[in-house]
Amino acid sequence: MACIVAGDTIPDGTLSYADEAHQILNVSVHSLAAAKQVILCGVPGAFTPTCSSLKHVPGFIEKAEELKSKGISEIIVISVNDPYVMRAWGKSYPENKHVKFLSDSSGAYVKTLGLELDVSDRGFGIRSQRFALLLDDLKVKVANVESDGQFKVSSAEDLLKAL
């Protein structure tokens, strides 16, 4: 599939998470995004330096209240990691009250979006490109996709400017 762009309807797909009892639960993207404004943020990997330390995910946690005040209902971070890793990553931010950490374990959903990243040459397999999508009732309003490992257009601040 070609890379998702502004104006497209976000395709449905299944993401997962581990609940408090460590049970794996599935959720559809459409159930999370229908009739709402939602930010869907994709990252190459949990606990990686740019995603964890250089303000990508921390920026969404810090700006969550401001984003919600502008009409955002859900802020969702996805990565091609298993649900237990995503749960642990989310728990590593004790100040987080609004950002959901969901798993695309096999990379099937990012592939559907045309946003898979093959880093097999570095031993990481298929991952997600770094991106931030602003969705409004399943329509992509903003599609900020990074290139070549950059972090220049997919921050919380970038999406705040678009609201």
Coordinates of N, CA and C in Angstrom, one line a residue:
M1 N 0.8 -1.2 0.0 CA 0.0 0.0 0.0 C 0.9 1.2 0.0
A2 N 0.4 2.3 -0.7 CA 1.1 3.6 -0.6 C 0.9 4.1 0.8
C3 N 1.8 5.0 1.1 CA 1.8 5.6 2.5 C 0.5 6.4 2.6
I4 N -0.1 6.3 3.8 CA -1.3 7.0 4.1 C -1.0 8.5 4.1
V5 N -2.0 9.3 3.6 CA -1.8 10.8 3.5 C -3.0 11.5 4.0
A6 N -2.9 12.8 4.2 CA -4.1 13.6 4.6 C -5.1 13.4 3.6
G7 N -6.4 13.3 4.1 CA -7.5 13.1 3.2 C -8.0 11.7 3.1
D8 N -7.1 10.7 3.4 CA -7.5 9.3 3.4 C -8.3 9.0 4.6
T9 N -9.1 7.9 4.5 CA -9.8 7.3 5.7 C -8.8 6.3 6.3
I10 N -8.7 6.4 7.6 CA -7.8 5.5 8.3 C -8.3 4.1 8.2
P11 N -7.5 3.1 7.7 CA -8.1 1.7 7.6 C -8.2 1.2 9.0
D12 N -9.2 0.2 9.1 CA -9.3 -0.4 10.4 C -8.2 -1.4 10.6
G13 N -7.9 -1.8 11.8 CA -6.9 -2.8 12.1 C -7.0 -3.2 13.6
T14 N -6.3 -4.1 14.0 CA -6.3 -4.6 15.3 C -5.0 -4.3 16.0
L15 N -5.1 -3.6 17.2 CA -3.9 -3.4 18.0 C -4.2 -4.1 19.3
S16 N -3.2 -4.3 20.2 CA -3.4 -5.1 21.4 C -2.7 -4.4 22.6
Y17 N -3.1 -4.8 23.8 CA -2.5 -4.3 25.0 C -2.6 -5.4 26.1
A18 N -1.8 -5.3 27.1 CA -1.8 -6.2 28.2 C -2.5 -5.4 29.3
D19 N -3.6 -6.0 29.9 CA -4.3 -5.3 31.0 C -3.6 -5.5 32.3
E20 N -4.2 -5.0 33.4 CA -3.6 -5.1 34.7 C -3.4 -6.6 35.1
A21 N -4.2 -7.5 34.6 CA -4.0 -8.9 35.0 C -3.1 -9.6 34.0
H22 N -2.5 -8.9 33.1 CA -1.5 -9.4 32.1 C -2.2 -10.2 31.0
Q23 N -3.5 -10.0 30.9 CA -4.3 -10.6 29.8 C -4.1 -9.8 28.5
I24 N -3.9 -10.4 27.4 CA -3.8 -9.7 26.1 C -5.2 -9.4 25.6
L25 N -5.5 -8.2 25.3 CA -6.8 -7.7 24.8 C -6.6 -7.0 23.4
N26 N -7.5 -7.2 22.5 CA -7.4 -6.6 21.2 C -8.4 -5.4 21.1
V27 N -8.1 -4.5 20.3 CA -9.0 -3.3 20.1 C -8.8 -2.9 18.7
S28 N -10.0 -2.5 18.1 CA -9.9 -2.1 16.7 C -9.6 -0.6 16.6
V29 N -8.9 -0.2 15.6 CA -8.5 1.2 15.4 C -9.8 2.0 15.2
H30 N -10.7 1.5 14.5 CA -12.0 2.3 14.2 C -12.8 2.5 15.5
S31 N -12.7 1.5 16.4 CA -13.4 1.7 17.7 C -12.8 2.8 18.6
L32 N -11.5 3.0 18.4 CA -10.8 4.1 19.1 C -11.0 5.4 18.5
A33 N -11.2 5.5 17.2 CA -11.1 6.7 16.5 C -12.5 7.2 15.9
A34 N -13.5 6.4 15.8 CA -14.8 6.8 15.2 C -15.4 7.9 16.0
A35 N -15.8 9.0 15.3 CA -16.6 10.1 15.9 C -15.7 10.9 16.9
K36 N -14.4 10.9 16.8 CA -13.5 11.5 17.7 C -12.3 12.1 17.0
Q37 N -11.7 13.1 17.6 CA -10.3 13.5 17.2 C -9.3 12.7 17.9
V38 N -8.4 12.1 17.2 CA -7.4 11.2 17.8 C -6.1 11.4 17.2
I39 N -5.0 11.3 18.0 CA -3.7 11.3 17.6 C -3.2 9.9 17.6
L40 N -2.7 9.4 16.5 CA -2.0 8.1 16.4 C -0.6 8.3 16.0
C41 N 0.3 8.0 17.0 CA 1.7 8.2 16.9 C 2.4 6.9 16.8
G42 N 3.2 6.7 15.7 CA 3.9 5.5 15.5 C 5.4 5.7 15.8
V43 N 6.1 4.7 16.4 CA 7.5 4.8 16.7 C 8.2 3.5 16.3
P44 N 9.5 3.6 16.0 CA 10.2 2.4 15.6 C 10.4 1.3 16.7
G45 N 10.4 1.8 18.0 CA 10.6 0.8 19.0 C 10.4 1.4 20.4
A46 N 9.9 0.6 21.3 CA 9.8 1.1 22.7 C 11.2 1.2 23.3
F47 N 11.3 2.1 24.2 CA 12.5 2.4 24.9 C 13.7 2.8 24.1
T48 N 13.5 3.1 22.8 CA 14.6 3.6 22.0 C 14.9 5.1 22.3
P49 N 16.1 5.5 22.1 CA 16.5 6.9 22.5 C 15.6 8.0 22.0
T50 N 15.4 8.1 20.7 CA 14.6 9.2 20.1 C 13.2 9.1 20.6
C51 N 12.6 7.9 20.7 CA 11.3 7.8 21.1 C 11.1 8.1 22.6
S52 N 12.0 7.7 23.4 CA 11.9 7.8 24.9 C 12.5 9.0 25.5
S53 N 13.7 9.4 25.0 CA 14.4 10.4 25.7 C 14.4 11.8 25.0
L54 N 14.2 11.8 23.7 CA 14.3 13.1 23.0 C 13.0 13.7 22.7
K55 N 12.0 13.6 23.6 CA 10.8 14.3 23.5 C 9.7 13.8 22.6
H56 N 9.9 12.7 21.9 CA 8.8 12.2 21.0 C 7.6 11.8 21.9
V57 N 7.7 10.7 22.6 CA 6.7 10.2 23.5 C 6.6 11.1 24.7
P58 N 7.7 11.5 25.3 CA 7.5 12.4 26.5 C 6.8 13.7 26.1
G59 N 7.0 14.2 24.9 CA 6.3 15.4 24.4 C 4.8 15.2 24.4
F60 N 4.3 14.0 24.0 CA 2.9 13.8 24.0 C 2.3 13.7 25.4
I61 N 3.1 13.1 26.3 CA 2.7 13.0 27.7 C 2.6 14.4 28.3
E62 N 3.7 15.2 28.1 CA 3.7 16.6 28.6 C 2.6 17.5 28.1
K63 N 2.3 17.3 26.8 CA 1.3 18.2 26.1 C -0.1 17.6 26.1
A64 N -0.3 16.5 26.8 CA -1.6 15.8 26.7 C -2.8 16.7 27.1
E65 N -2.7 17.4 28.2 CA -3.7 18.2 28.7 C -4.0 19.3 27.7
E66 N -3.0 19.9 27.1 CA -3.2 21.0 26.1 C -3.9 20.4 24.8
L67 N -3.4 19.2 24.4 CA -4.0 18.6 23.2 C -5.5 18.2 23.5
K68 N -5.8 17.7 24.7 CA -7.2 17.4 25.1 C -8.0 18.7 25.1
S69 N -7.5 19.8 25.6 CA -8.2 21.1 25.6 C -8.6 21.6 24.2
K70 N -7.8 21.1 23.2 CA -8.1 21.5 21.8 C -9.0 20.5 21.1
G71 N -9.6 19.5 21.8 CA -10.5 18.6 21.2 C -10.0 17.2 21.0
I72 N -8.8 16.9 21.4 CA -8.3 15.5 21.1 C -8.9 14.6 22.2
S73 N -9.5 13.5 21.8 CA -10.1 12.5 22.7 C -9.1 11.4 23.1
E74 N -8.3 11.0 22.2 CA -7.3 9.9 22.5 C -6.0 10.2 21.9
I75 N -4.9 9.9 22.6 CA -3.6 9.9 22.2 C -3.0 8.5 22.3
I76 N -2.7 8.0 21.1 CA -2.3 6.5 21.1 C -0.9 6.4 20.5
V77 N 0.0 5.7 21.2 CA 1.3 5.4 20.7 C 1.3 4.0 20.3
I78 N 1.8 3.7 19.1 CA 1.9 2.3 18.6 C 3.3 2.0 18.2
S79 N 3.7 0.7 18.4 CA 5.0 0.3 18.0 C 4.9 -1.2 17.7
V80 N 5.9 -1.7 16.9 CA 6.0 -3.1 16.6 C 6.8 -3.7 17.7
N81 N 6.1 -3.9 18.8 CA 6.6 -4.5 20.0 C 5.5 -5.3 20.6
D82 N 5.8 -6.3 21.5 CA 4.7 -7.1 22.0 C 3.9 -6.3 23.1
P83 N 2.7 -6.7 23.4 CA 1.9 -5.9 24.4 C 2.5 -5.8 25.7
Y84 N 3.3 -6.7 26.2 CA 3.9 -6.6 27.5 C 5.0 -5.6 27.5
V85 N 5.7 -5.5 26.4 CA 6.8 -4.4 26.3 C 6.1 -3.0 26.3
M86 N 5.0 -2.9 25.5 CA 4.3 -1.6 25.4 C 3.7 -1.3 26.8
R87 N 3.2 -2.2 27.5 CA 2.7 -2.0 28.9 C 3.8 -1.5 29.8
A88 N 5.0 -2.2 29.8 CA 6.1 -1.8 30.6 C 6.6 -0.4 30.2
W89 N 6.6 -0.1 28.9 CA 7.1 1.2 28.4 C 6.1 2.3 28.9
G90 N 4.8 2.1 28.8 CA 3.8 3.0 29.3 C 4.0 3.3 30.8
K91 N 4.2 2.2 31.6 CA 4.4 2.3 33.0 C 5.7 3.0 33.4
S92 N 6.6 3.1 32.5 CA 7.9 3.8 32.8 C 7.7 5.3 32.8
Y93 N 6.5 5.8 32.5 CA 6.2 7.2 32.6 C 5.1 7.4 33.7
P94 N 5.5 7.4 35.0 CA 4.5 7.5 36.0 C 3.6 8.7 35.9
E95 N 4.1 9.8 35.3 CA 3.3 11.0 35.2 C 2.2 10.9 34.1
N96 N 2.2 9.8 33.3 CA 1.3 9.7 32.2 C -0.1 9.4 32.7
K97 N -1.1 10.2 32.2 CA -2.5 10.0 32.6 C -3.3 9.8 31.3
H98 N -2.8 10.1 30.1 CA -3.7 10.2 29.0 C -3.2 9.4 27.8
V99 N -1.9 9.1 27.6 CA -1.4 8.4 26.4 C -1.5 6.9 26.6
K100 N -2.2 6.3 25.5 CA -2.3 4.8 25.5 C -1.1 4.3 24.7
F101 N -0.6 3.2 25.2 CA 0.5 2.5 24.6 C 0.0 1.1 24.0
L102 N -0.1 1.0 22.7 CA -0.7 -0.2 22.1 C 0.3 -0.8 21.2
S103 N 0.1 -2.1 21.1 CA 1.0 -3.0 20.3 C 0.5 -3.3 18.9
D104 N 1.4 -3.3 18.0 CA 1.2 -3.8 16.6 C 2.2 -4.9 16.5
S105 N 2.1 -6.0 17.2 CA 3.1 -7.0 17.4 C 3.8 -7.5 16.1
S106 N 3.0 -7.7 15.1 CA 3.6 -8.3 13.9 C 3.9 -7.2 12.8
G107 N 3.5 -6.0 13.1 CA 3.7 -4.9 12.1 C 2.6 -4.9 11.0
A108 N 1.6 -5.7 11.2 CA 0.5 -5.8 10.2 C -0.2 -4.4 10.0
Y109 N -0.4 -3.7 11.1 CA -1.2 -2.5 10.9 C -0.3 -1.4 10.3
V110 N 0.9 -1.2 10.7 CA 1.8 -0.2 10.0 C 2.0 -0.6 8.6
K111 N 2.0 -1.8 8.2 CA 2.1 -2.2 6.8 C 0.8 -1.8 6.1
T112 N -0.3 -1.9 6.7 CA -1.6 -1.5 6.1 C -1.5 0.0 5.8
L113 N -0.9 0.8 6.7 CA -0.8 2.2 6.6 C 0.3 2.6 5.6
G114 N 1.1 1.6 5.1 CA 2.2 1.9 4.2 C 3.4 2.6 5.0
L115 N 3.5 2.3 6.3 CA 4.5 3.0 7.1 C 5.4 2.0 7.8
E116 N 5.6 0.8 7.2 CA 6.5 -0.1 7.8 C 7.9 0.3 7.5
L117 N 8.9 -0.1 8.3 CA 10.3 0.3 8.1 C 11.1 -1.0 8.3
D118 N 11.8 -1.4 7.2 CA 12.6 -2.6 7.3 C 14.0 -2.3 7.7
V119 N 14.3 -2.7 9.0 CA 15.7 -2.4 9.5 C 16.3 -3.8 9.8
S120 N 16.0 -4.8 8.9 CA 16.6 -6.1 9.1 C 18.1 -6.1 9.0
D121 N 18.6 -5.1 8.2 CA 20.1 -5.1 8.0 C 20.8 -4.7 9.3
R122 N 20.0 -4.2 10.3 CA 20.6 -3.8 11.6 C 20.1 -4.8 12.7
G123 N 19.4 -5.9 12.3 CA 19.0 -6.9 13.2 C 17.7 -6.6 13.9
F124 N 16.9 -5.6 13.4 CA 15.7 -5.2 14.1 C 14.4 -5.7 13.4
G125 N 14.5 -6.3 12.2 CA 13.4 -6.7 11.4 C 12.5 -5.6 10.9
I126 N 11.2 -5.9 10.8 CA 10.2 -4.9 10.4 C 9.7 -4.1 11.6
R127 N 9.8 -2.8 11.5 CA 9.3 -1.8 12.5 C 8.4 -0.8 11.9
S128 N 8.0 0.2 12.7 CA 7.2 1.3 12.2 C 8.1 2.5 11.9
Q129 N 7.8 3.2 10.8 CA 8.4 4.5 10.7 C 7.9 5.4 11.8
R130 N 8.6 6.5 12.1 CA 8.2 7.4 13.1 C 7.2 8.4 12.4
F131 N 6.0 8.5 13.0 CA 4.9 9.3 12.4 C 4.0 9.8 13.5
A132 N 3.2 10.8 13.1 CA 2.1 11.3 13.9 C 0.9 11.6 13.0
L133 N -0.2 11.0 13.2 CA -1.4 11.3 12.4 C -2.5 11.9 13.3
L134 N -3.1 13.0 12.7 CA -4.2 13.6 13.4 C -5.5 13.1 12.6
L135 N -6.3 12.4 13.4 CA -7.6 11.8 12.8 C -8.8 12.6 13.3
D136 N -9.7 12.7 12.4 CA -11.0 13.3 12.8 C -12.1 12.5 12.2
D137 N -12.8 11.7 13.1 CA -13.8 10.8 12.7 C -13.3 9.9 11.5
L138 N -12.2 9.3 11.7 CA -11.6 8.3 10.8 C -10.9 8.9 9.6
K139 N -11.0 10.2 9.4 CA -10.3 10.9 8.3 C -9.0 11.4 8.8
V140 N -7.9 11.2 8.0 CA -6.6 11.7 8.3 C -6.6 13.2 7.9
K141 N -6.4 14.0 8.9 CA -6.4 15.5 8.7 C -4.9 15.9 8.5
V142 N -4.0 15.3 9.3 CA -2.6 15.6 9.2 C -1.8 14.3 9.2
A143 N -0.9 14.1 8.3 CA 0.0 13.0 8.3 C 1.4 13.4 8.2
N144 N 2.0 13.4 9.4 CA 3.4 13.9 9.5 C 4.3 12.6 9.7
V145 N 5.0 12.3 8.6 CA 5.9 11.1 8.6 C 7.3 11.5 8.5
E146 N 8.1 11.0 9.4 CA 9.6 11.3 9.4 C 10.3 10.5 8.3
S147 N 11.4 11.0 7.9 CA 12.2 10.2 7.0 C 13.6 10.0 7.6
D148 N 14.2 8.9 7.2 CA 15.6 8.6 7.6 C 15.9 8.8 9.0
G149 N 15.1 8.3 9.9 CA 15.4 8.3 11.3 C 15.3 9.7 12.0
Q150 N 14.7 10.7 11.3 CA 14.7 12.0 11.8 C 13.5 12.2 12.8
F151 N 13.6 13.3 13.5 CA 12.5 13.7 14.4 C 12.3 15.2 14.3
K152 N 11.6 15.5 13.2 CA 11.5 17.0 12.8 C 10.0 17.4 12.6
V153 N 9.1 16.4 12.3 CA 7.7 16.9 12.0 C 6.6 16.1 12.8
S154 N 7.0 15.2 13.6 CA 6.0 14.4 14.3 C 5.8 14.6 15.8
S155 N 6.2 15.7 16.3 CA 6.1 16.0 17.7 C 4.7 16.4 18.1
A156 N 4.5 16.4 19.4 CA 3.2 17.0 20.0 C 3.1 18.4 19.6
E157 N 4.2 19.2 19.6 CA 4.1 20.6 19.2 C 3.7 20.8 17.8
D158 N 4.2 19.9 16.9 CA 3.8 20.0 15.5 C 2.3 19.8 15.3
L159 N 1.7 18.8 16.1 CA 0.3 18.6 16.0 C -0.5 19.7 16.6
L160 N 0.0 20.3 17.7 CA -0.7 21.4 18.3 C -0.8 22.6 17.3
K161 N 0.2 22.8 16.5 CA 0.2 23.9 15.5 C -0.9 23.6 14.5
A162 N -1.2 22.3 14.2 CA -2.2 22.0 13.2 C -3.6 22.0 13.7
L163 N -3.8 22.1 15.0 CA -5.2 22.1 15.6 C -5.8 23.5 15.6

